Coordinates of C-alpha atoms in Angstrom, one line a residue:
Chain A
M13 CA 0.0 0.0 0.0
K14 CA 2.6 2.5 1.2
K15 CA 4.8 1.3 -1.5
T16 CA 2.6 2.1 -4.3
S17 CA 1.5 5.4 -2.9
L18 CA 5.2 6.2 -2.9
L19 CA 5.4 4.7 -6.8
V20 CA 2.4 7.0 -7.9
A21 CA 3.9 10.0 -6.1
G22 CA 7.1 9.5 -7.9
A23 CA 5.7 9.0 -11.1
L24 CA 3.6 12.2 -10.8
A25 CA 6.5 14.0 -9.6
A26 CA 8.1 13.0 -12.6
I27 CA 5.0 13.8 -15.1
T28 CA 4.6 16.9 -13.7
F29 CA 7.6 18.2 -12.3
A30 CA 6.8 21.9 -12.8
M31 CA 3.4 21.8 -10.7
P32 CA 4.1 21.2 -7.1
A33 CA 0.6 19.6 -6.7
S34 CA 0.6 16.4 -6.3
A35 CA -2.8 14.3 -6.9
D36 CA -2.2 12.0 -3.8
T37 CA -2.9 14.5 -1.1
K38 CA -5.6 16.3 -2.6
D39 CA -8.6 14.7 -0.4
K40 CA -6.5 14.9 2.7
K41 CA -7.4 17.5 5.6
I42 CA -4.9 19.0 7.7
A43 CA -5.7 21.0 10.9
L44 CA -3.7 23.4 12.9
S45 CA -3.7 23.2 16.6
N46 CA -2.1 26.4 18.1
N47 CA -2.0 27.1 22.0
Y48 CA -1.9 30.9 21.9
A49 CA -2.4 34.1 19.6
G50 CA -1.6 36.7 22.0
N51 CA 1.2 38.5 20.8
S52 CA 2.7 39.8 17.3
W53 CA 4.9 37.0 16.5
R54 CA 1.9 34.4 17.0
Q55 CA -0.6 36.5 15.1
S56 CA 2.2 36.7 12.1
M57 CA 2.4 33.0 12.5
L58 CA -1.6 32.5 11.8
K59 CA -1.3 35.3 9.3
S60 CA 1.3 33.1 7.5
W61 CA -0.6 29.9 7.9
D62 CA -3.5 31.4 6.3
K63 CA -1.7 32.7 3.3
V64 CA -0.1 29.6 2.3
T65 CA -2.6 27.3 2.9
K66 CA -5.5 29.0 1.4
Q67 CA -3.3 29.2 -1.9
A68 CA -2.6 25.3 -1.3
V69 CA -6.2 24.2 -0.9
A70 CA -7.2 26.4 -3.9
D71 CA -4.7 24.8 -6.0
G72 CA -5.9 21.3 -5.0
I73 CA -2.8 20.2 -3.1
V74 CA -4.9 19.6 0.4
A75 CA -8.5 19.5 0.6
A76 CA -8.7 21.9 4.0
A77 CA -6.5 23.3 6.4
D78 CA -8.2 24.8 9.1
P79 CA -6.6 26.5 12.1
F80 CA -7.9 26.1 15.6
T81 CA -6.3 28.2 18.3
T82 CA -7.4 27.9 22.2
S83 CA -8.3 30.9 23.9
E84 CA -5.9 30.6 26.8
N85 CA -2.3 28.8 26.9
Q86 CA -4.2 25.5 28.5
V87 CA -2.9 22.0 28.3
T88 CA -6.1 20.5 29.2
E89 CA -8.2 22.4 26.7
Q90 CA -5.5 21.9 24.0
A91 CA -5.6 18.3 24.5
A92 CA -9.7 18.5 24.4
Q93 CA -8.9 20.5 21.0
I94 CA -6.6 17.6 19.6
Q95 CA -9.1 14.9 20.6
N96 CA -11.9 17.1 18.6
L97 CA -9.9 17.2 15.5
I98 CA -9.3 13.3 15.5
L99 CA -12.7 13.0 15.6
Q100 CA -13.7 15.2 12.8
G101 CA -11.4 13.1 10.9
Y102 CA -8.2 15.1 9.7
N103 CA -5.2 13.6 8.5
A104 CA -2.5 15.4 9.9
I105 CA -2.4 17.9 12.8
V106 CA 0.4 20.4 12.6
L107 CA 0.9 21.3 16.3
N108 CA 2.6 24.4 18.3
A109 CA 2.1 22.9 21.8
A110 CA 1.4 24.4 25.2
S111 CA 3.6 21.7 26.8
P112 CA 6.7 19.7 25.6
D113 CA 5.5 16.4 27.7
A114 CA 1.5 17.1 29.1
L115 CA 0.1 16.4 25.3
N116 CA 2.2 13.0 24.7
G117 CA -1.2 11.4 25.7
V118 CA -3.7 12.9 23.2
V119 CA -0.5 12.7 20.7
K120 CA -0.1 9.2 21.2
Q121 CA -3.9 8.7 20.7
A122 CA -3.8 10.8 17.2
C123 CA -1.1 8.7 15.9
D124 CA -2.9 5.3 17.0
A125 CA -5.9 6.8 14.9
G126 CA -3.4 6.8 12.2
I127 CA -3.2 10.6 11.9
I128 CA 0.1 12.7 11.4
V129 CA 1.3 14.6 13.8
V130 CA 3.8 17.6 13.2
S131 CA 5.0 19.6 16.1
F132 CA 6.9 22.9 15.3
D133 CA 8.2 25.9 17.6
G134 CA 6.4 24.5 20.9
I135 CA 7.3 21.1 19.9
V136 CA 6.1 17.7 21.8
T137 CA 8.5 14.6 22.9
E138 CA 6.3 11.7 22.0
P139 CA 8.5 9.7 19.2
C140 CA 5.5 9.0 17.0
A141 CA 5.2 12.8 16.2
W142 CA 7.7 14.9 14.1
R143 CA 9.4 17.6 15.5
I144 CA 10.5 20.9 13.6
A145 CA 12.6 22.5 16.4
V146 CA 14.4 25.6 16.6
D147 CA 18.3 25.5 17.3
F148 CA 17.8 28.2 19.8
K149 CA 21.6 27.6 21.0
K150 CA 23.1 28.2 17.6
M151 CA 21.0 31.5 17.9
G152 CA 22.9 32.7 20.5
A153 CA 26.3 31.2 19.2
V154 CA 26.0 33.0 15.8
Q155 CA 25.9 36.7 17.9
L156 CA 29.3 36.0 19.2
D157 CA 30.4 34.7 15.9
Y158 CA 29.4 37.8 14.4
L159 CA 31.1 39.9 17.0
S160 CA 34.0 38.4 16.8
E161 CA 34.2 39.1 13.1
K162 CA 33.4 42.5 13.8
M163 CA 35.8 43.1 16.6
K164 CA 39.0 41.7 16.2
D165 CA 40.0 43.2 19.5
G166 CA 37.2 42.2 21.5
G167 CA 35.5 44.0 24.8
N168 CA 33.0 44.0 27.2
L169 CA 29.3 42.8 26.5
L170 CA 26.0 43.2 28.1
E171 CA 23.5 40.3 27.9
I172 CA 19.9 40.8 27.6
R173 CA 18.1 37.5 28.6
G174 CA 14.3 36.8 27.9
L175 CA 11.8 35.6 30.4
A176 CA 13.4 33.8 33.4
G177 CA 12.3 30.0 33.6
V178 CA 11.5 29.7 30.2
F179 CA 13.3 26.9 28.2
V180 CA 14.0 29.2 25.1
D181 CA 15.8 31.6 27.5
D182 CA 17.8 28.8 28.9
E183 CA 19.0 27.8 25.6
I184 CA 19.9 30.9 24.1
H185 CA 21.7 32.3 26.7
K186 CA 23.9 28.6 26.8
G187 CA 24.7 29.6 23.1
I188 CA 25.7 32.9 24.0
E189 CA 27.9 31.4 27.0
E190 CA 29.2 28.9 24.5
G191 CA 30.4 31.8 22.1
V192 CA 32.0 33.5 24.7
G193 CA 34.1 30.2 25.9
K194 CA 34.9 30.1 22.0
H195 CA 35.8 33.6 21.2
T196 CA 38.0 34.5 24.8
Q197 CA 38.5 37.9 23.5
F198 CA 35.1 39.1 24.8
K199 CA 33.9 39.3 28.6
I200 CA 30.2 39.7 29.6
V201 CA 30.0 42.4 32.2
G202 CA 26.3 42.4 32.9
S203 CA 23.2 40.4 32.3
V204 CA 19.7 41.5 32.8
H205 CA 16.3 40.2 31.9
G206 CA 14.3 42.4 29.2
D207 CA 11.6 39.6 29.0
W208 CA 11.8 40.1 25.2
A209 CA 9.5 43.6 25.4
Q210 CA 11.3 46.8 24.5
E211 CA 10.0 48.6 27.4
V212 CA 11.0 46.0 29.9
A213 CA 14.5 46.1 28.2
Q214 CA 14.9 49.5 28.4
K215 CA 14.1 50.0 31.9
A216 CA 16.5 47.0 32.9
V217 CA 19.5 48.3 31.1
A218 CA 19.0 51.5 32.3
G219 CA 19.0 50.4 35.7
I220 CA 22.4 48.3 35.1
L221 CA 24.2 51.0 33.4
P222 CA 25.9 53.3 36.1
S223 CA 27.7 50.3 37.1
L224 CA 29.2 49.2 33.9
P225 CA 32.6 49.8 32.5
E226 CA 32.5 51.0 28.5
V227 CA 30.1 48.0 26.9
K228 CA 31.4 47.3 23.3
G229 CA 28.7 45.0 22.3
V230 CA 25.1 44.3 23.3
V231 CA 23.7 40.3 22.9
T232 CA 20.0 39.9 22.9
Q233 CA 17.3 37.7 22.3
G234 CA 14.7 39.9 20.0
G235 CA 12.2 42.2 21.1
D236 CA 14.6 43.9 23.3
G237 CA 17.7 45.4 21.0
Y238 CA 15.2 49.1 20.4
G239 CA 14.5 49.6 24.1
A240 CA 18.8 48.9 24.7
A241 CA 19.5 51.8 22.3
Q242 CA 16.7 54.0 24.1
A243 CA 18.6 53.5 27.4
F244 CA 22.4 53.9 25.9
K245 CA 21.1 57.1 24.8
A246 CA 19.2 58.5 27.7
A247 CA 22.3 57.7 29.7
G248 CA 24.3 59.6 27.2
R249 CA 26.5 56.9 26.3
P250 CA 27.7 55.7 23.1
T251 CA 25.9 53.7 21.3
P252 CA 27.2 49.9 21.2
L253 CA 27.1 47.3 18.6
I254 CA 23.7 46.0 19.5
I255 CA 22.3 42.7 17.8
M256 CA 18.9 42.9 16.6
G257 CA 15.9 40.9 16.6
N258 CA 14.0 41.1 13.6
R259 CA 11.1 43.1 15.1
Q260 CA 10.0 46.2 13.2
D261 CA 11.0 48.8 15.6
E262 CA 14.4 47.1 15.6
L263 CA 15.1 47.6 12.0
A264 CA 13.9 50.8 11.9
W265 CA 15.9 52.2 14.3
W266 CA 18.8 50.3 12.7
K267 CA 18.0 52.1 9.4
E268 CA 18.1 55.3 11.1
Q269 CA 21.4 55.1 12.3
K270 CA 22.7 53.5 9.4
D271 CA 22.0 56.4 7.3
A272 CA 23.0 58.9 9.9
N273 CA 26.5 57.1 10.6
G274 CA 26.8 54.3 9.1
Y275 CA 25.8 52.4 11.9
E276 CA 26.6 48.2 11.4
T277 CA 25.1 45.3 13.2
M278 CA 23.2 41.9 12.3
S279 CA 19.4 41.0 13.2
V280 CA 18.3 37.2 14.0
S281 CA 15.0 35.7 15.0
I282 CA 12.8 32.8 14.2
A283 CA 10.5 33.8 11.4
P284 CA 6.7 33.3 12.4
G285 CA 6.2 31.5 8.8
V286 CA 7.8 28.8 10.3
S287 CA 4.0 27.3 10.5
T288 CA 4.0 27.3 6.8
L289 CA 7.1 24.9 6.8
A290 CA 5.5 22.5 9.3
F291 CA 2.1 22.5 7.1
W292 CA 4.4 21.2 3.8
V293 CA 6.2 19.1 6.1
A294 CA 3.0 17.3 7.0
Q295 CA 1.7 17.2 3.4
M296 CA 5.0 15.7 2.4
I297 CA 4.2 12.8 4.9
L298 CA 1.2 12.3 3.9
D299 CA 2.4 12.1 0.0
G300 CA 4.3 9.3 1.4
K301 CA 7.8 10.7 1.6
E302 CA 10.5 9.8 3.6
V303 CA 10.7 12.5 6.0
P304 CA 13.1 12.4 9.4
K305 CA 11.2 12.8 12.9
D306 CA 13.5 15.5 13.9
L307 CA 14.0 18.4 11.8
V308 CA 15.8 21.8 12.4
V309 CA 14.2 24.9 11.2
P310 CA 16.7 27.5 10.3
F311 CA 16.6 30.8 11.9
L312 CA 16.1 34.2 9.7
Q313 CA 19.5 36.3 10.0
I314 CA 19.4 39.9 8.2
N315 CA 22.5 41.1 7.6
Q316 CA 23.4 45.0 6.8
A317 CA 22.8 44.5 2.9
D318 CA 19.3 43.0 3.3
L319 CA 18.0 45.5 5.7
E320 CA 16.4 47.7 3.5
K321 CA 14.3 44.9 1.9
S322 CA 13.7 43.3 5.1
L323 CA 12.5 46.5 6.4
E324 CA 9.9 47.2 3.8
T325 CA 8.1 43.9 3.8
T326 CA 8.0 44.0 7.8
E327 CA 4.5 45.2 9.0
K328 CA 4.6 48.1 11.3
G329 CA 4.5 46.2 14.8
G330 CA 5.1 43.1 13.4
V331 CA 8.2 40.7 13.0
A332 CA 10.6 40.0 9.7
N333 CA 8.9 37.0 8.4
V334 CA 9.4 34.3 5.5
E335 CA 6.9 32.1 4.2
Y336 CA 7.9 28.5 2.9
S337 CA 7.2 27.0 -0.2
K338 CA 7.2 23.6 -0.9
A339 CA 10.6 23.6 -2.3
D340 CA 12.0 25.1 1.0
A341 CA 10.5 22.5 3.0
E342 CA 12.0 19.9 0.8
K343 CA 15.5 21.6 1.2
V344 CA 14.8 21.4 5.0
V345 CA 13.7 17.7 5.1
A346 CA 16.5 17.0 2.9
G347 CA 18.9 18.9 5.7
K348 CA 20.3 21.3 3.3
Chain B
M2 CA -51.8 21.4 43.7
T3 CA -49.0 18.4 45.0
A4 CA -49.0 17.0 41.7
L5 CA -48.0 20.2 40.2
A6 CA -45.3 21.3 43.1
L7 CA -44.1 17.5 42.4
N8 CA -43.9 18.2 38.8
R9 CA -41.7 21.1 39.4
K10 CA -39.6 19.6 42.1
T11 CA -38.8 16.7 39.4
L12 CA -38.4 19.3 36.7
R13 CA -35.7 20.8 38.8
A14 CA -34.0 17.8 39.0
L15 CA -34.3 16.6 35.1
L16 CA -33.0 20.1 34.2
P17 CA -29.3 19.2 34.2
L18 CA -29.9 15.8 32.4
A19 CA -32.1 17.7 30.2
S20 CA -29.4 20.2 29.3
L21 CA -26.8 17.5 28.8
A22 CA -28.9 15.5 26.7
L23 CA -29.2 18.7 24.4
V24 CA -26.0 19.3 24.3
L25 CA -25.3 16.0 23.2
A26 CA -28.0 16.0 20.8
A27 CA -26.3 19.0 19.1
T28 CA -22.9 17.4 19.5
F29 CA -23.9 14.3 17.4
Y30 CA -25.5 16.6 14.9
A31 CA -22.6 18.9 14.2
Q32 CA -20.3 15.4 14.1
P33 CA -21.9 12.4 13.7
R34 CA -18.4 10.7 13.8
T35 CA -18.8 11.5 17.4
M36 CA -22.0 9.0 17.7
S37 CA -19.8 5.9 18.3
Y38 CA -17.8 3.7 21.1
F39 CA -14.7 5.4 19.9
G40 CA -16.0 9.0 19.5
L41 CA -17.8 9.0 23.0
N42 CA -14.7 7.4 24.8
L43 CA -12.4 10.2 23.1
M44 CA -14.7 13.2 23.7
L45 CA -15.6 12.2 27.4
Q46 CA -12.1 11.2 28.2
Y47 CA -11.3 14.5 29.5
A48 CA -14.6 15.0 31.7
V49 CA -13.5 12.2 34.0
P50 CA -10.7 14.3 35.8
I51 CA -13.1 17.5 35.5
A52 CA -16.1 15.4 37.3
L53 CA -13.9 14.4 40.4
A54 CA -12.6 17.7 40.5
T55 CA -16.2 19.2 40.6
I56 CA -16.9 16.4 43.2
A57 CA -14.5 18.3 45.2
Q58 CA -16.2 21.3 44.9
M59 CA -19.2 19.9 45.7
F60 CA -18.3 18.8 49.1
I61 CA -17.1 22.6 49.9
I62 CA -20.3 24.1 48.5
T63 CA -22.3 21.7 50.8
V64 CA -20.7 23.4 53.7
N65 CA -21.6 27.0 52.2
D66 CA -18.0 27.6 51.4
L67 CA -16.1 28.0 47.9
D68 CA -12.7 26.6 46.8
L69 CA -10.8 28.8 44.3
S70 CA -7.8 26.5 44.9
I71 CA -9.2 23.1 43.4
G72 CA -7.3 23.9 39.8
P73 CA -3.9 24.4 41.0
F74 CA -4.3 21.5 43.7
V75 CA -5.1 19.3 41.2
G76 CA -2.1 20.4 39.0
L77 CA 0.0 19.9 42.3
V78 CA -1.2 16.2 42.5
G79 CA -0.5 15.7 39.0
C80 CA 3.1 17.0 39.2
I81 CA 3.4 14.4 42.7
G82 CA 2.1 11.9 40.6
A83 CA 4.3 12.0 37.7
T84 CA 7.3 12.4 39.9
Y85 CA 7.4 10.9 43.3
L86 CA 4.5 8.5 42.9
H87 CA 6.7 7.0 39.9
D88 CA 10.0 7.2 41.5
T89 CA 9.3 6.1 44.8
P90 CA 5.6 5.2 45.4
V91 CA 5.8 5.3 49.2
L92 CA 7.0 8.7 49.3
G93 CA 4.6 9.5 46.5
I94 CA 1.3 8.2 48.6
L95 CA 2.5 9.9 51.9
A96 CA 2.9 13.3 49.7
L97 CA -0.5 12.7 48.6
L98 CA -1.7 12.1 52.1
L99 CA -0.3 15.1 53.3
C100 CA -2.1 16.9 50.6
I101 CA -5.5 15.7 52.1
G102 CA -4.1 16.8 55.5
A103 CA -3.3 20.0 54.1
Y104 CA -7.2 20.7 53.1
A105 CA -8.4 19.4 56.3
A106 CA -6.0 21.8 58.1
M107 CA -7.6 24.5 55.5
A108 CA -10.7 23.6 56.7
A109 CA -9.9 23.9 60.6
L110 CA -8.0 27.6 60.0
I111 CA -11.1 28.8 58.2
H112 CA -13.5 27.5 60.9
L113 CA -11.5 28.4 64.0
R114 CA -10.1 31.5 63.0
N115 CA -13.5 32.7 61.0
L116 CA -12.0 33.3 57.9
P117 CA -13.8 33.5 54.6
S118 CA -13.0 30.4 52.7
I119 CA -12.4 32.4 49.4
V120 CA -9.6 34.2 50.9
V121 CA -8.0 31.5 52.2
T122 CA -8.5 29.1 49.2
L123 CA -7.2 32.2 46.8
G124 CA -4.2 32.2 49.2
A125 CA -3.6 28.3 48.9
S126 CA -3.9 28.1 45.5
F127 CA -0.7 30.0 45.2
I128 CA 0.9 27.7 47.6
W129 CA -0.2 25.0 45.6
L130 CA 1.3 26.2 42.4
G131 CA 4.4 27.4 44.0
I132 CA 5.1 23.8 45.4
A133 CA 4.2 22.3 42.2
V134 CA 6.8 24.2 40.1
M135 CA 9.1 23.4 42.8
I136 CA 8.7 19.7 42.3
L137 CA 8.3 20.1 38.5
P138 CA 10.2 23.2 37.6
S139 CA 9.6 22.6 33.6
P140 CA 6.7 20.2 32.3
G141 CA 7.3 16.8 32.3
G142 CA 7.8 13.6 34.5
K143 CA 6.3 10.4 33.7
A144 CA 2.8 8.9 35.1
P145 CA 3.0 5.5 36.5
D146 CA 2.0 2.8 34.3
W147 CA -1.1 1.7 36.5
L148 CA -2.4 4.9 36.1
K149 CA -1.9 5.0 32.5
A150 CA -3.3 1.5 32.2
I151 CA -6.6 2.4 34.3
M152 CA -7.4 5.5 32.3
S153 CA -7.0 3.7 29.1
L154 CA -9.4 0.7 30.1
Q155 CA -11.2 -0.6 27.2
V156 CA -14.7 -1.6 28.3
P157 CA -16.9 -3.8 26.1
L158 CA -20.5 -1.8 25.2
I159 CA -20.1 1.2 27.2
P160 CA -17.1 3.5 26.9
F161 CA -15.0 3.8 30.1
P162 CA -15.4 7.4 30.8
I163 CA -19.1 7.0 31.4
I164 CA -18.9 4.1 33.6
A165 CA -16.5 5.8 35.5
A166 CA -18.6 8.7 36.0
L167 CA -21.8 7.1 36.8
L168 CA -19.7 5.1 39.2
I169 CA -18.2 8.4 40.9
A170 CA -21.9 9.8 40.9
L171 CA -23.3 6.5 42.8
L172 CA -20.7 6.3 45.1
V173 CA -21.0 9.9 46.3
H174 CA -24.7 10.2 46.1
I175 CA -24.7 6.6 48.7
G176 CA -22.2 8.5 51.0
L177 CA -23.8 12.2 51.1
M178 CA -27.1 11.6 50.1
T179 CA -28.2 8.6 51.7
S180 CA -25.7 7.9 54.8
S181 CA -26.9 9.3 58.3
Y182 CA -23.3 11.1 58.6
G183 CA -24.1 12.4 54.8
V184 CA -27.3 14.0 56.3
I185 CA -25.3 15.8 59.1
M186 CA -23.0 17.0 56.7
R187 CA -25.5 18.8 54.3
G188 CA -27.3 20.0 57.8
T189 CA -24.0 21.8 58.6
G190 CA -24.7 23.7 55.5
G191 CA -28.2 24.6 55.6
N192 CA -28.0 25.4 59.6
P193 CA -24.6 25.0 61.3
R194 CA -26.1 26.4 64.4
A195 CA -28.7 23.7 64.6
M196 CA -26.5 21.3 63.9
A197 CA -24.0 22.6 66.8
R198 CA -26.8 22.7 69.2
A199 CA -27.5 19.1 68.6
G200 CA -24.1 18.2 69.4
W201 CA -22.6 17.7 66.2
S202 CA -19.2 19.7 66.2
E203 CA -18.9 22.0 62.9
L204 CA -15.1 21.9 63.1
K205 CA -15.0 18.2 62.5
T206 CA -17.6 17.9 60.1
K207 CA -16.2 21.1 58.1
M208 CA -12.7 19.1 58.2
V209 CA -14.3 15.9 56.8
M210 CA -15.7 17.6 53.9
Y211 CA -12.4 19.8 53.0
G212 CA -10.8 16.4 53.9
L213 CA -13.0 14.7 51.0
A214 CA -12.4 17.4 48.9
G215 CA -8.7 16.8 49.1
F216 CA -9.2 13.3 48.2
F217 CA -11.4 13.8 45.3
G218 CA -8.9 16.5 43.7
V219 CA -6.2 13.9 44.4
L220 CA -8.1 11.3 42.4
S221 CA -8.8 14.3 39.6
G222 CA -5.0 14.7 39.7
L223 CA -4.0 11.2 39.4
S224 CA -6.8 10.3 36.6
L225 CA -5.6 13.3 34.7
I226 CA -2.2 12.5 34.6
G227 CA -3.3 9.2 33.5
L228 CA -4.5 10.6 30.7
T229 CA -1.8 13.4 29.7
T230 CA 1.0 10.7 30.8
S231 CA 3.0 13.7 32.2
A232 CA 2.7 16.8 33.9
D233 CA 3.1 20.3 34.1
A234 CA 2.3 22.6 37.0
H235 CA -0.3 24.6 35.0
I236 CA -1.8 21.7 33.7
A237 CA -5.2 22.2 35.3
D238 CA -5.7 26.1 36.3
R239 CA -9.0 26.1 34.2
Y240 CA -10.5 23.5 36.5
T241 CA -11.1 26.3 39.2
L242 CA -13.7 27.7 37.1
Y243 CA -14.9 24.3 35.6
A244 CA -15.8 23.1 38.9
I245 CA -17.8 25.6 40.4
A246 CA -19.5 25.8 37.0
G247 CA -20.0 22.2 37.1
V248 CA -21.6 22.3 40.6
I249 CA -24.0 24.9 39.7
L250 CA -24.9 23.6 36.3
G251 CA -25.8 20.5 38.2
G252 CA -28.2 21.9 40.5
G253 CA -26.3 22.7 43.2
E254 CA -26.6 26.3 45.1
F255 CA -24.2 28.2 46.9
V256 CA -26.0 28.3 50.1
G257 CA -27.8 25.7 52.2
G258 CA -26.5 22.4 51.7
R259 CA -28.6 21.9 48.5
V260 CA -26.2 19.9 46.4
S261 CA -26.6 16.7 44.3
P262 CA -23.6 14.4 43.1
F263 CA -25.2 13.1 40.3
G264 CA -26.0 16.6 39.0
A265 CA -22.5 17.7 39.5
V266 CA -21.1 14.8 37.6
I267 CA -24.0 15.5 34.9
G268 CA -22.8 19.4 35.1
A269 CA -19.3 18.5 34.4
L270 CA -19.8 16.1 31.6
T271 CA -22.1 18.9 30.1
L272 CA -19.3 21.4 30.2
A273 CA -16.8 18.9 28.7
L274 CA -19.2 18.6 25.8
A275 CA -20.0 22.1 25.2
G276 CA -16.4 22.8 24.8
S277 CA -16.5 20.0 22.1
F278 CA -19.4 21.2 20.5
L279 CA -18.0 24.6 20.0
I280 CA -15.0 23.4 18.6
F281 CA -17.0 21.1 15.9
M282 CA -19.3 24.4 15.1
R283 CA -15.6 26.1 14.4
I284 CA -16.8 28.9 16.5
S285 CA -13.9 31.4 16.9
P286 CA -12.0 30.7 20.3
D287 CA -12.5 34.7 21.1
W288 CA -16.3 33.1 21.4
Q289 CA -15.5 30.3 23.2
I290 CA -15.7 31.0 26.8
G291 CA -18.6 33.5 26.1
A292 CA -20.6 31.0 24.7
Q293 CA -20.0 28.5 27.6
G294 CA -21.1 31.5 29.8
A295 CA -24.3 31.8 28.0
I296 CA -24.9 28.1 28.4
L297 CA -24.6 28.1 32.2
I298 CA -26.8 31.8 32.4
I299 CA -29.7 29.9 30.3
V300 CA -29.7 26.7 32.5
L301 CA -29.6 29.1 35.6
A302 CA -32.4 31.2 34.3
L303 CA -34.4 28.7 33.4
R304 CA -33.8 27.2 36.8
A305 CA -34.4 30.7 38.4
L306 CA -37.9 30.4 36.5
I307 CA -38.9 27.2 38.1
S308 CA -37.8 28.2 41.5
A309 CA -39.8 31.4 41.2
G310 CA -42.9 29.0 40.3
E311 CA -42.2 27.0 43.6
A312 CA -42.1 30.1 45.5
R313 CA -45.6 31.6 44.5
R314 CA -47.2 28.5 46.0

């Protein structure tokens, strides 16, 4: 059965190479189970899903791709939601999970009912599900790599961390520590929690600045770069090299500085469009393709040269985004 | 006249059942696939821990108090269940007994210092959550295998959640509604002073009721992690409101020891089903809480209508 579907898929792909649509999944239904929609990143994520999947449905690639969001970030609510999705006869469920472990029971039920489960961003640990994880550690490490290129002599760094006690914060922090271990010319002289919010970051940085020696660079986690810049300005200190996090206000500030005095930095974060990558991965699995259970999603890095283009395409108050095409997804699956 | 009065009384008792039947019929209509053993099993599974939490809340409401900590308490039990109970069962059982003891102690505090239960339980909810986070700082742990086995039991013909719900209601009904000590406990809610004059210690009954609430809270937490297979400190935050709504939906009242175990379980099932129905109807999540509230208000309005008829006579 599986072999034939593979064969058919292969034959079709050979015949209609230019057309991404594959007849095999045209009556399959995919659902998005999302646990939270309360910030700009999640809103962009849902918008990207809507845009890409609507086109896919119109093209006849899948029969339906409906998003479902729970009103509060609650495990029990999302578990009940997934059970209902099982009953509604979806062939695949794309999942941004409220908890990495506590949904395993219901995910197993979905697998047992023959449903493909693809988790992304908020991944689940149940072995039967696919995981599209973000390499947050590397997101921290690349910042140091960039800094070491820009500043051969090194110097003092200020670290702005995210929300205390959250997995993502720990991972990025570990990556930054690793980077400092590798590039020993840098030294972290201060560390504050900015909670991924500009106002919080600004207050925290303003609080610690008077106690710091000259700061050469600021390593961040996203959503905190603009606040840090404001704090340095208010304190009357020279603006260091601040790594940005793809938020529109950060990119706009960067552009302003670049035009005024040739300021150079880079910006890195996760594109909310990762939901569309998960969609294509689910579609490929339904199509009978071999997909490894653990995939790593590339993060979105903006360099000096791409700044104008990224700023143009980013909505005010939003996050720089990329939506994935089927070809992009195939590249990620192939590990390129 | 009496026939009519009786009629109203039965009408009142039948109201929870009627609302459950209505929601069930609507769900079947919206998604015919649920009308099967597999469907009912899946849809009602998560109603079992909610029903147990609702029974816990019912015990507290029986003595005219309100428990705002049952949700985080269930979460704490889940965390203990997925850590200590799995690794060192003896320590786990001791910890759970301690939890039940803490509930009884809460009753003593409320009664002896004459404090409002809402304030004490609200405070306690933060304590439960704090301990839960200390035990399990990030989501994880493993539920004991026997718990998973019980919760995924496949019973022939009738889905397990339905049997479990009926069994829970029946046991509590026998204990609270038909036994003589049950009468005393309900009497404490109806008229505590009269019960005290008759020689029954209000402190003792309150402690027993809170202890029972703690016991059912423990059952709720264990059954929940039996389903999820691992725990999270925030796993049951919603249960506080679900439990109160379930009791009220099932015909309970905030005063006078007027409660019904069968009603409470039916109320919990109705709430769980209403959630599914709203998802099947593709109602936006922003409206879902509102829609659940609307169901609650409609049922309460119907009940008020019936009660108003009672009072006129």
